Amino acid sequence: MNIVATQNPIFDKSVEKAIVFLVHAFSSTGHNPKPVILHSIRTGLYLYQQNYAQDVVVAAILHDLIEDTDVKIEEIEKEFGLTVAQLVAANSFNTAITQRNERDLDMLHRCKEGGKWALLIKAADILDNSAYFQLRADEELSRWLLQKMGYFLELSSKELAQEQVWHSLKQRYQELRQSSGIIA
């Protein structure tokens, strides 16, 4: 997959198609109280602005659909192709795993197995979600989120250490550790 995306009408039309698909899915079957549509768009647009390939950007926009709506991976594959479906699947937690920590670790490991592009999407996802970190009143959950972020940075360093999103995430992790007073 080519890392540099050429921003052109065909690319942009694919991104718009993903956004429309996302909004329709959340409007009809979405069940996450967070502003997931905006989060998903920001995650994809971050990678779009960094000139990543079309499939990476589209998958980033769609990364929360499987866990937060009734959309099935087969629908994503039909609409956007196998590569996008595989990237979305890697970035979706396994609903059969009920314990949050285990479910998150399983997803991070599937991103690692999915390769650099799956990890890149997860990095952009975690970076965008980090804005919600300080809104968490639950110290145990905050500790877990920091641990997860640190674990992901370590897990993905080989593949992503040259990527801007990884460095932005690492900087955010250090800021959150300092400002929270939580030892992760």
N, CA and C of each residue as an Amber inpcrd file, in Angstrom:
protein
   552
   0.8440000  -1.1740000   0.0000000   0.0000000   0.0000000   0.0000000
   0.8850000   1.2300000   0.0000000   0.5490000   2.1530000  -0.8430000
   1.3010000   3.3960000  -0.9440000   1.0000000   4.2840000   0.2570000
   2.0460000   4.7590000   0.9380000   1.8420000   5.5800000   2.1340000
   1.3240000   6.9780000   1.7890000   1.7530000   7.5450000   0.6820000
   1.3820000   8.9170000   0.3670000   0.0970000   8.9230000  -0.4450000
  -0.8820000   9.5760000   0.0810000  -2.1680000   9.6850000  -0.6030000
  -2.1400000  10.8950000  -1.5130000  -2.6240000  10.7240000  -2.7250000
  -2.7660000  11.8620000  -3.6120000  -4.1740000  12.3770000  -3.4060000
  -4.2880000  13.5640000  -2.9000000  -5.6130000  14.1110000  -2.6280000
  -6.2140000  14.5690000  -3.9460000  -7.1960000  13.8200000  -4.3860000
  -7.8370000  14.0890000  -5.6640000  -9.3230000  13.7970000  -5.5340000
 -10.0960000  14.1380000  -6.5490000 -11.5500000  13.9440000  -6.4480000
 -11.9640000  12.4960000  -6.1690000 -11.2730000  11.5230000  -6.7190000
 -11.6230000  10.1230000  -6.4820000 -11.3610000   9.7560000  -5.0200000
 -10.2230000  10.1760000  -4.5070000  -9.8730000   9.9410000  -3.1020000
 -10.9070000  10.6220000  -2.2060000 -11.1790000  11.8830000  -2.4880000
 -12.1260000  12.6390000  -1.6660000 -13.5240000  12.0350000  -1.7080000
 -13.9450000  11.5510000  -2.8600000 -15.2580000  10.9190000  -2.9810000
 -15.3180000   9.6680000  -2.1060000 -14.2370000   8.9130000  -2.0400000
 -14.1880000   7.7170000  -1.1910000 -14.2840000   8.0970000   0.2900000
 -13.6060000   9.1750000   0.6710000 -13.6690000   9.6510000   2.0540000
 -15.0900000  10.1100000   2.3800000 -15.7020000  10.8420000   1.4810000
 -17.0860000  11.2800000   1.7030000 -18.0400000  10.0950000   1.7950000
 -17.8370000   9.0910000   0.9610000 -18.6720000   7.8820000   1.0120000
 -18.5540000   7.2280000   2.3980000 -17.3390000   7.1730000   2.9250000
 -17.1280000   6.5860000   4.2580000 -17.8270000   7.4110000   5.3310000
 -17.7680000   8.7250000   5.2210000 -18.4250000   9.5900000   6.2060000
 -19.9410000   9.4130000   6.1540000 -20.5060000   9.3600000   4.9640000
 -21.9530000   9.1560000   4.8200000 -22.3510000   7.8000000   5.3990000
 -21.5730000   6.7740000   5.0920000 -21.8310000   5.4290000   5.6170000
 -21.7890000   5.4410000   7.1490000 -20.7790000   6.0980000   7.6990000
 -20.6070000   6.2200000   9.1460000 -21.8100000   6.9170000   9.7840000
 -22.1880000   8.0610000   9.2530000 -23.2920000   8.8350000   9.8290000
 -24.5980000   8.0420000   9.7430000 -24.8320000   7.4030000   8.6250000
 -26.0580000   6.6030000   8.4820000 -26.0690000   5.4640000   9.5070000
 -24.9500000   4.7630000   9.6430000 -24.8860000   3.6360000  10.5880000
 -25.1390000   4.1040000  12.0190000 -24.5250000   5.1960000  12.4190000
 -24.7290000   5.6830000  13.7870000 -26.1280000   6.2480000  13.9750000
 -26.6630000   6.8770000  12.9490000 -28.0210000   7.4260000  13.0470000
 -29.0580000   6.3280000  13.2090000 -28.8430000   5.2100000  12.5460000
 -29.8500000   4.1510000  12.5710000 -29.6270000   3.1090000  13.6630000
 -28.3670000   2.7730000  13.9890000 -28.1500000   1.6950000  14.9630000
 -27.0490000   1.9880000  15.9790000 -26.5620000   3.1960000  16.0230000
 -25.4710000   3.5250000  16.9380000 -25.8870000   3.4470000  18.3910000
 -24.9680000   2.9930000  19.2410000 -25.2970000   2.8480000  20.6600000
 -24.1340000   3.2310000  21.5720000 -23.4040000   4.2770000  21.2040000
 -22.3330000   4.7790000  22.0560000 -22.6930000   6.2170000  22.4250000
 -22.7360000   6.5380000  23.7210000 -23.1460000   7.8780000  24.1310000
 -22.1140000   8.9740000  23.8190000 -20.8600000   8.5820000  23.5720000
 -19.8370000   9.5780000  23.2180000 -20.1090000  10.1240000  21.8220000
 -19.5530000  11.2730000  21.4920000 -19.7010000  11.8140000  20.1370000
 -18.7990000  11.0490000  19.1560000 -19.2010000   9.8280000  18.8280000
 -18.3730000   8.9210000  18.0450000 -18.2450000   9.3550000  16.5890000
 -19.2700000   9.9590000  16.0360000 -19.1850000  10.3870000  14.6360000
 -18.0630000  11.4040000  14.4860000 -18.0580000  12.4020000  15.3240000
 -17.0100000  13.4230000  15.2500000 -15.6340000  12.8130000  15.5190000
 -15.5510000  11.9340000  16.5230000 -14.2770000  11.2540000  16.8180000
 -13.7810000  10.4770000  15.5980000 -14.6590000   9.7300000  14.9690000
 -14.2780000   8.9080000  13.8180000 -13.8170000   9.7760000  12.6480000
 -14.5180000  10.8720000  12.4130000 -14.1260000  11.7810000  11.3380000
 -12.7730000  12.4200000  11.6500000 -12.5830000  12.8640000  12.8930000
 -11.2880000  13.4700000  13.2660000 -10.1480000  12.4730000  13.0880000
 -10.3850000  11.2110000  13.4800000  -9.3510000  10.1780000  13.3590000
  -8.9590000   9.9960000  11.8940000  -9.9490000   9.8840000  11.0240000
  -9.6550000   9.7290000   9.5990000  -9.0270000  10.9640000   8.9820000
  -9.5490000  12.1340000   9.3350000  -9.0090000  13.3670000   8.7520000
  -7.5840000  13.6550000   9.2240000  -7.2570000  13.2400000  10.4370000
  -5.8710000  13.3910000  10.9070000  -4.9430000  12.6460000   9.9420000
  -5.2980000  11.4180000   9.5920000  -4.4640000  10.6210000   8.6930000
  -4.5470000  11.1450000   7.2570000  -5.6900000  11.6680000   6.8690000
  -5.8530000  12.2890000   5.5530000  -4.8920000  13.4710000   5.4230000
  -4.8530000  14.3080000   6.4540000  -3.9880000  15.4800000   6.4250000
  -2.5060000  15.1110000   6.4710000  -2.2200000  13.8990000   6.9510000
  -0.8430000  13.4050000   6.9700000  -0.5010000  12.6820000   5.6600000
  -1.4290000  12.6940000   4.7100000  -1.2520000  12.1290000   3.3700000
  -1.0940000  10.6140000   3.3360000  -1.8580000   9.9240000   4.1770000
  -1.8520000   8.4640000   4.1060000  -2.7860000   7.9820000   3.0080000
  -2.6210000   6.7460000   2.6370000  -3.3750000   6.1410000   1.5420000
  -4.8750000   6.1000000   1.8280000  -5.6260000   6.0600000   0.7670000
  -7.0850000   6.0830000   0.8210000  -7.6510000   5.0010000   1.7340000
  -7.2000000   3.7630000   1.6050000  -7.7360000   2.6810000   2.4340000
  -7.4900000   2.9180000   3.9210000  -6.3580000   3.5030000   4.2570000
  -6.0360000   3.7910000   5.6570000  -6.9840000   4.8600000   6.1970000
  -7.1940000   5.9060000   5.4300000  -8.0710000   7.0050000   5.8500000
  -9.5140000   6.5150000   5.9860000  -9.9890000   5.7790000   4.9900000
 -11.3630000   5.2720000   5.0280000 -11.5450000   4.3340000   6.2280000
 -10.6040000   3.4280000   6.4410000 -10.7060000   2.5100000   7.5870000
 -10.6740000   3.2780000   8.9080000  -9.8970000   4.3390000   8.9770000
  -9.8530000   5.1440000  10.2010000 -11.2140000   5.7860000  10.4740000
 -11.8700000   6.2430000   9.4260000 -13.2000000   6.8360000   9.5930000
 -14.1910000   5.7790000  10.0920000 -14.0440000   4.5660000   9.6290000
 -15.0000000   3.4920000   9.9400000 -14.5930000   2.6330000  11.1370000
 -13.5040000   2.9480000  11.8020000 -12.9040000   2.0420000  12.7910000
 -13.8040000   1.6620000  13.9720000 -14.7910000   2.4670000  14.3340000
 -15.6540000   2.1630000  15.4780000 -16.9900000   1.5190000  15.1100000
 -17.2570000   1.3390000  13.8450000 -18.5740000   0.8680000  13.4230000
 -18.9410000  -0.5070000  13.9500000 -18.0230000  -1.4360000  13.9290000
 -18.3370000  -2.8170000  14.3090000 -18.7290000  -2.9030000  15.7820000
 -18.0290000  -2.1700000  16.6250000 -18.3250000  -2.2600000  18.0580000
 -19.4370000  -1.3230000  18.5210000 -19.7590000  -0.3020000  17.7410000
 -20.7290000   0.6970000  18.2000000 -22.0210000   0.7680000  17.3900000
 -22.1520000  -0.0780000  16.3730000 -23.3890000  -0.1090000  15.5780000
 -23.7050000  -1.5690000  15.2330000 -24.7550000  -1.7580000  14.4670000
 -25.1150000  -3.1010000  14.0140000 -24.4610000  -3.4730000  12.6820000
 -23.5730000  -2.6440000  12.1750000 -22.8780000  -2.9200000  10.9140000
 -21.9760000  -4.1360000  11.0950000 -21.9770000  -4.9880000  10.1050000
 -21.1400000  -6.1960000  10.1050000 -19.9260000  -5.9600000   9.2080000
 -18.8620000  -6.6600000   9.4930000 -17.6210000  -6.5090000   8.7300000
 -17.8400000  -6.8260000   7.2490000 -18.7590000  -7.7300000   6.9710000
 -19.0580000  -8.0820000   5.5790000 -19.6310000  -6.8830000   4.8080000
 -20.4140000  -6.0510000   5.4850000 -20.9590000  -4.8490000   4.8460000
 -19.8420000  -3.8670000   4.5000000 -18.8920000  -3.7390000   5.4080000
 -17.7590000  -2.8440000   5.1520000 -16.9380000  -3.3700000   3.9860000
 -16.7030000  -4.6820000   3.9640000 -15.9470000  -5.2660000   2.8470000
 -16.6720000  -5.0370000   1.5160000 -17.9800000  -5.2320000   1.5050000
 -18.7610000  -5.0540000   0.2800000 -18.6870000  -3.6060000  -0.2080000
 -18.7870000  -2.6570000   0.7030000 -18.8110000  -1.2350000   0.3360000
 -17.4250000  -0.6440000   0.0620000 -16.3980000  -1.1390000   0.8120000
 -15.0980000  -0.4630000   0.7740000 -13.9120000  -1.3780000   0.4600000
 -14.1440000  -2.6770000   0.3350000 -13.0710000  -3.5900000  -0.0410000
 -12.4510000  -4.3300000   1.1330000 -11.7050000  -5.3640000   0.7760000
 -11.1070000  -6.2630000   1.7610000 -10.0940000  -5.5640000   2.6680000
  -9.2400000  -4.7350000   2.1000000  -8.2080000  -4.0760000   2.9210000
  -8.8350000  -3.2180000   4.0060000  -9.8200000  -2.4070000   3.6350000
 -10.5030000  -1.5540000   4.6190000 -11.1670000  -2.4290000   5.6800000
 -11.8370000  -3.4860000   5.2630000 -12.5090000  -4.3830000   6.2160000
 -11.5060000  -5.0040000   7.1830000 -10.3600000  -5.4270000   6.6880000
  -9.3450000  -6.0200000   7.5610000  -8.8080000  -5.0040000   8.5680000
  -8.6040000  -3.7860000   8.1380000  -8.1110000  -2.7410000   9.0470000
  -9.1550000  -2.4010000  10.1030000 -10.4180000  -2.3240000   9.7020000
 -11.4940000  -2.0630000  10.6610000 -11.6020000  -3.2170000  11.6470000
 -11.5460000  -4.4470000  11.1500000 -11.6470000  -5.6260000  12.0250000
 -10.5310000  -5.6370000  13.0590000  -9.3180000  -5.3130000  12.6430000
  -8.1960000  -5.2840000  13.5870000  -8.4080000  -4.2390000  14.6730000
  -9.0750000  -3.1380000  14.3330000  -9.2860000  -2.0330000  15.2650000
 -10.5900000  -2.1310000  16.0410000 -11.2870000  -3.2560000  15.9370000
 -12.5560000  -3.4600000  16.6440000 -12.3660000  -4.4910000  17.7420000
 -12.9320000  -4.2140000  18.9120000 -12.7760000  -5.1920000  19.9780000
 -13.6920000  -6.3890000  19.7620000 -13.2730000  -7.4820000  20.3440000
 -14.0170000  -8.7470000  20.2770000 -15.0930000  -8.7090000  21.3600000
 -16.3510000  -8.6410000  20.9490000 -17.4480000  -8.5240000  21.9140000
 -17.6260000  -9.7830000  22.7600000 -17.0240000 -10.8930000  22.3490000
 -17.1050000 -12.1250000  23.1430000 -16.2370000 -12.0350000  24.3950000
 -15.2780000 -11.1220000  24.4080000 -14.4210000 -10.9130000  25.5710000
 -15.0930000  -9.8540000  26.4410000 -15.5100000 -10.2500000  27.6300000
 -16.2980000  -9.3380000  28.4610000 -15.4550000  -8.4300000  29.3480000
 -14.2710000  -8.8700000  29.7510000 -13.4520000  -8.0190000  30.6150000
 -12.7490000  -6.9550000  29.7740000 -12.9350000  -5.7000000  30.1410000
 -12.4220000  -4.5690000  29.3680000 -10.9200000  -4.6520000  29.1000000
 -10.1240000  -4.9240000  30.1140000  -8.6710000  -4.9570000  29.9380000
  -8.2600000  -6.0330000  28.9420000  -8.8270000  -7.2210000  29.0820000
  -8.5060000  -8.3160000  28.1670000  -8.9500000  -7.9850000  26.7450000
 -10.1250000  -7.4060000  26.6350000 -10.6650000  -7.0360000  25.3240000
  -9.7630000  -6.0060000  24.6450000  -9.3210000  -5.0050000  25.4010000
  -8.4410000  -3.9770000  24.8410000  -7.0930000  -4.5630000  24.4230000
  -6.5170000  -5.4130000  25.2710000  -5.2310000  -6.0310000  24.9310000
  -5.3510000  -6.9120000  23.6970000  -6.4480000  -7.6640000  23.6030000
  -6.6820000  -8.4990000  22.4240000  -6.7100000  -7.6300000  21.1690000
  -7.4090000  -6.5070000  21.2240000  -7.4990000  -5.6160000  20.0690000
  -6.1260000  -5.0470000  19.7080000  -5.3640000  -4.6330000  20.7030000
  -4.0420000  -4.0820000  20.4150000  -3.1530000  -5.1240000  19.7490000
  -3.2490000  -6.3610000  20.2020000  -2.4460000  -7.4290000  19.5990000
  -2.9160000  -7.7420000  18.1730000  -4.2170000  -7.6590000  17.9360000
  -4.7100000  -7.8660000  16.5670000  -4.2610000  -6.7290000  15.6550000
  -4.1660000  -5.5210000  16.1850000  -3.6250000  -4.4090000  15.3950000
  -2.1570000  -4.6900000  15.0510000  -1.4220000  -5.1660000  16.0150000
  -0.0050000  -5.5100000  15.7720000   0.0890000  -6.5710000  14.6760000
  -0.7420000  -7.6080000  14.7800000  -0.7520000  -8.6540000  13.7590000
  -1.2100000  -8.1090000  12.4100000  -2.0820000  -7.0960000  12.4310000
  -2.6020000  -6.4880000  11.2010000  -1.5820000  -5.6270000  10.4880000
  -0.5030000  -5.2960000  11.1630000   0.5790000  -4.5480000  10.5300000
   0.5480000  -3.0560000  10.7790000   1.4580000  -2.3960000  10.1150000
   1.6900000  -0.9670000  10.3210000   0.4280000  -0.1310000  10.1490000
  -0.3870000  -0.4230000   9.1300000  -1.5510000   0.4150000   8.8560000
  -2.6150000   0.2710000   9.9340000  -2.7990000  -0.9330000  10.4420000
  -3.7510000  -1.1410000  11.5420000  -3.2550000  -0.4140000  12.7910000
  -1.9580000  -0.4860000  13.0480000  -1.3800000   0.2120000  14.2060000
  -1.4850000   1.7300000  14.0420000  -1.3010000   2.2030000  12.8370000
  -1.3830000   3.6360000  12.5690000  -2.7820000   4.1660000  12.8920000
  -3.7900000   3.4190000  12.4780000  -5.1790000   3.8140000  12.7750000
  -5.4120000   3.8040000  14.2770000  -4.9270000   2.7710000  14.9620000
  -5.1100000   2.6940000  16.4170000  -4.3940000   3.8540000  17.1010000
  -3.2220000   4.2350000  16.6250000  -2.4950000   5.3680000  17.2180000
  -3.3120000   6.6500000  17.0770000  -3.8640000   6.8900000  15.8880000
  -4.6890000   8.0910000  15.6760000  -5.9460000   8.0400000  16.5340000
  -6.5180000   6.8550000  16.6750000  -7.7030000   6.6500000  17.5170000
  -7.3960000   6.9750000  18.9860000  -6.3370000   6.4100000  19.4990000
  -5.9660000   6.6440000  20.8990000  -5.6210000   8.1170000  21.1210000
  -4.9050000   8.7090000  20.1750000  -4.5490000  10.1230000  20.2950000
  -5.8030000  10.9860000  20.3880000  -6.7610000  10.7430000  19.5100000
  -7.9870000  11.5420000  19.5550000  -8.7690000  11.2780000  20.8450000
  -8.8500000  10.0290000  21.2530000  -9.5760000   9.6920000  22.4880000
  -8.8920000  10.2400000  23.7410000  -7.6130000  10.5390000  23.6570000
  -6.8980000  11.0270000  24.8380000  -7.4550000  12.3590000  25.3370000
  -8.1770000  13.0700000  24.4800000  -8.8050000  14.3270000  24.9060000
  -9.8500000  14.0890000  25.9910000 -10.4230000  12.8810000  26.0150000
 -11.4340000  12.5400000  27.0110000 -10.8300000  12.0480000  28.3220000
  -9.5410000  11.8160000  28.3220000  -8.8910000  11.2220000  29.4890000
  -9.1670000  11.9990000  30.7650000  -8.9960000  13.2950000  30.7160000
  -9.1240000  14.0990000  31.9360000 -10.5700000  14.2670000  32.3740000
 -11.5040000  13.8220000  31.5690000 -12.9060000  13.8710000  31.9660000
 -13.2940000  12.6520000  32.8010000 -12.4200000  11.6830000  32.8870000
 -12.6990000  10.4560000  33.6300000 -12.5520000  10.7090000  35.1280000
 -13.6050000  10.4710000  35.8670000 -13.5570000  10.6530000  37.3150000
 -13.0480000   9.3980000  38.0100000 -13.1420000   8.2850000  37.3310000
 -12.7670000   6.9950000  37.8900000 -11.2540000   6.8070000  37.7990000
 -10.5640000   6.8270000  38.9560000  -9.1120000   6.7250000  38.9550000
  -8.6300000   5.3830000  38.4110000  -9.3630000   4.3060000  38.6950000
  -8.9620000   2.9880000  38.1890000  -9.0230000   2.9570000  36.6640000
 -10.0850000   3.5180000  36.0930000 -10.2110000   3.5650000  34.6450000
  -9.1290000   4.4720000  34.0520000  -8.8750000   5.5970000  34.6790000
  -7.8210000   6.4970000  34.2080000  -6.4620000   5.8000000  34.2270000
  -6.1970000   5.0610000  35.2680000  -4.9290000   4.3170000  35.3580000
  -4.8360000   3.3180000  34.2050000  -5.9520000   2.5950000  33.9580000
  -5.9420000   1.6160000  32.8720000  -5.7170000   2.3010000  31.5170000
  -6.3550000   3.4410000  31.2860000  -6.1830000   4.1320000  30.0090000
  -4.7330000   4.5650000  29.8020000  -4.1020000   5.0350000  30.8540000
  -2.6850000   5.3990000  30.7520000  -1.8180000   4.1650000  30.5090000
  -2.1130000   3.0780000  31.2000000  -1.3500000   1.8440000  30.9900000
  -1.5180000   1.3560000  29.5550000  -2.7450000   1.4070000  29.0780000
  -3.0310000   0.9720000  27.7030000  -2.2540000   1.8330000  26.7040000
  -2.2460000   3.1330000  26.9250000  -1.5310000   4.0370000  26.0290000
  -0.0300000   3.7290000  26.0440000   0.5320000   3.5480000  27.2310000
   1.9550000   3.2210000  27.3440000   2.2760000   1.8740000  26.7060000
   1.4050000   0.9010000  26.9360000   1.6000000  -0.4240000  26.3540000
   1.5580000  -0.3460000  24.8260000   0.5990000   0.4080000  24.3000000
   0.4970000   0.5480000  22.8540000   1.7510000   1.1960000  22.2770000
   2.2490000   2.2280000  22.9170000   3.4610000   2.8960000  22.4290000
   4.6250000   1.9120000  22.3470000   4.7590000   1.0980000  23.3700000
   5.8260000   0.0950000  23.3710000   5.5880000  -0.9600000  22.2840000
   4.3590000  -1.4450000  22.1950000   3.9880000  -2.4850000  21.2400000
   4.2050000  -2.0420000  19.7950000   3.9650000  -0.7790000  19.5110000
   3.9880000  -0.2810000  18.1290000   5.2660000   0.4570000  17.7640000
   6.2020000   0.5690000  18.6700000   7.3780000   1.4100000  18.4100000
   8.1790000   0.9570000  17.1940000   8.3170000  -0.3290000  16.9860000
   9.1060000  -0.8210000  15.8450000   8.4810000  -0.3740000  14.5200000
   7.1610000  -0.4820000  14.4150000   6.4800000  -0.1410000  13.1740000
   6.2340000   1.3510000  13.0030000   6.0270000   2.0710000  14.1070000
   5.5520000   3.4510000  14.0010000   6.5210000   4.5230000  14.4890000
   7.6850000   4.1520000  14.9680000   8.5990000   5.1390000  15.5630000
   8.9830000   6.2640000  14.6020000   8.8250000   6.0550000  13.3170000
   9.1410000   7.1040000  12.3400000   7.9150000   7.9270000  11.9420000
   6.7760000   7.6220000  12.5370000   5.5250000   8.2780000  12.1530000
   5.1650000   9.4030000  13.1220000   4.6870000  10.5060000  12.5780000
   4.3150000  11.6690000  13.3840000   3.2480000  11.3360000  14.4180000
   2.2550000  10.5390000  14.0400000   1.1720000  10.2140000  14.9730000
   1.7140000   9.5010000  16.2110000   2.7090000   8.6530000  16.0400000
   3.2890000   7.9240000  17.1710000   3.9760000   8.9120000  18.1170000
   4.7100000   9.8580000  17.5590000   5.3910000  10.8590000  18.3990000
   4.3930000  11.7930000  19.0920000   3.3310000  12.1420000  18.4060000
   2.2890000  12.9650000  19.0320000   1.6270000  12.2040000  20.1760000
   1.3870000  10.9120000  19.9600000   0.7870000  10.0900000  21.0070000
   1.7320000   9.9430000  22.1960000   3.0020000   9.7530000  21.9250000
   3.9850000   9.6290000  23.0060000   4.0520000  10.9220000  23.8270000
   4.0360000  12.0450000  23.1440000   4.0530000  13.3350000  23.8480000
   2.7930000  13.4980000  24.6970000   1.6460000  13.1370000  24.1400000
   0.3780000  13.2360000  24.8810000   0.3950000  12.3290000  26.1000000
   0.9260000  11.1250000  25.9470000   1.0520000  10.1690000  27.0550000
   1.8880000  10.7770000  28.1840000   3.0100000  11.3760000  27.8410000
   3.8750000  11.9850000  28.8620000   3.1720000  13.1510000  29.5550000
   2.4430000  13.9490000  28.7890000   1.6880000  15.0680000  29.3770000
   0.6200000  14.5610000  30.3450000  -0.1100000  13.5390000  29.9310000
  -1.1730000  12.9980000  30.7740000  -0.6110000  12.3620000  32.0410000
   0.4930000  11.6720000  31.9270000   1.1170000  11.0800000  33.1180000
   1.5070000  12.1690000  34.1160000   2.0750000  13.2490000  33.6170000
   2.4850000  14.3300000  34.5030000   1.3010000  15.0470000  35.1250000
   0.3040000  15.3580000  34.3230000  -0.8020000  16.1610000  34.8270000
  -1.7720000  15.3540000  35.6960000  -1.8360000  14.0480000  35.5010000
  -2.8100000  13.2510000  36.2520000  -2.3220000  12.8700000  37.6340000
  -1.0330000  12.7650000  37.7960000  -0.5030000  12.3010000  39.0650000
  -0.6820000  10.7980000  39.2600000  -1.1790000  10.1060000  38.2290000
  -1.3790000   8.6580000  38.2980000  -0.1240000   7.9840000  37.7720000
   0.3410000   7.0360000  38.5210000   1.4970000   6.2530000  38.0740000
   0.9620000   5.0400000  37.3300000   1.2050000   5.0190000  36.0260000
   0.6890000   3.9360000  35.1820000   1.7340000   2.8480000  35.0160000
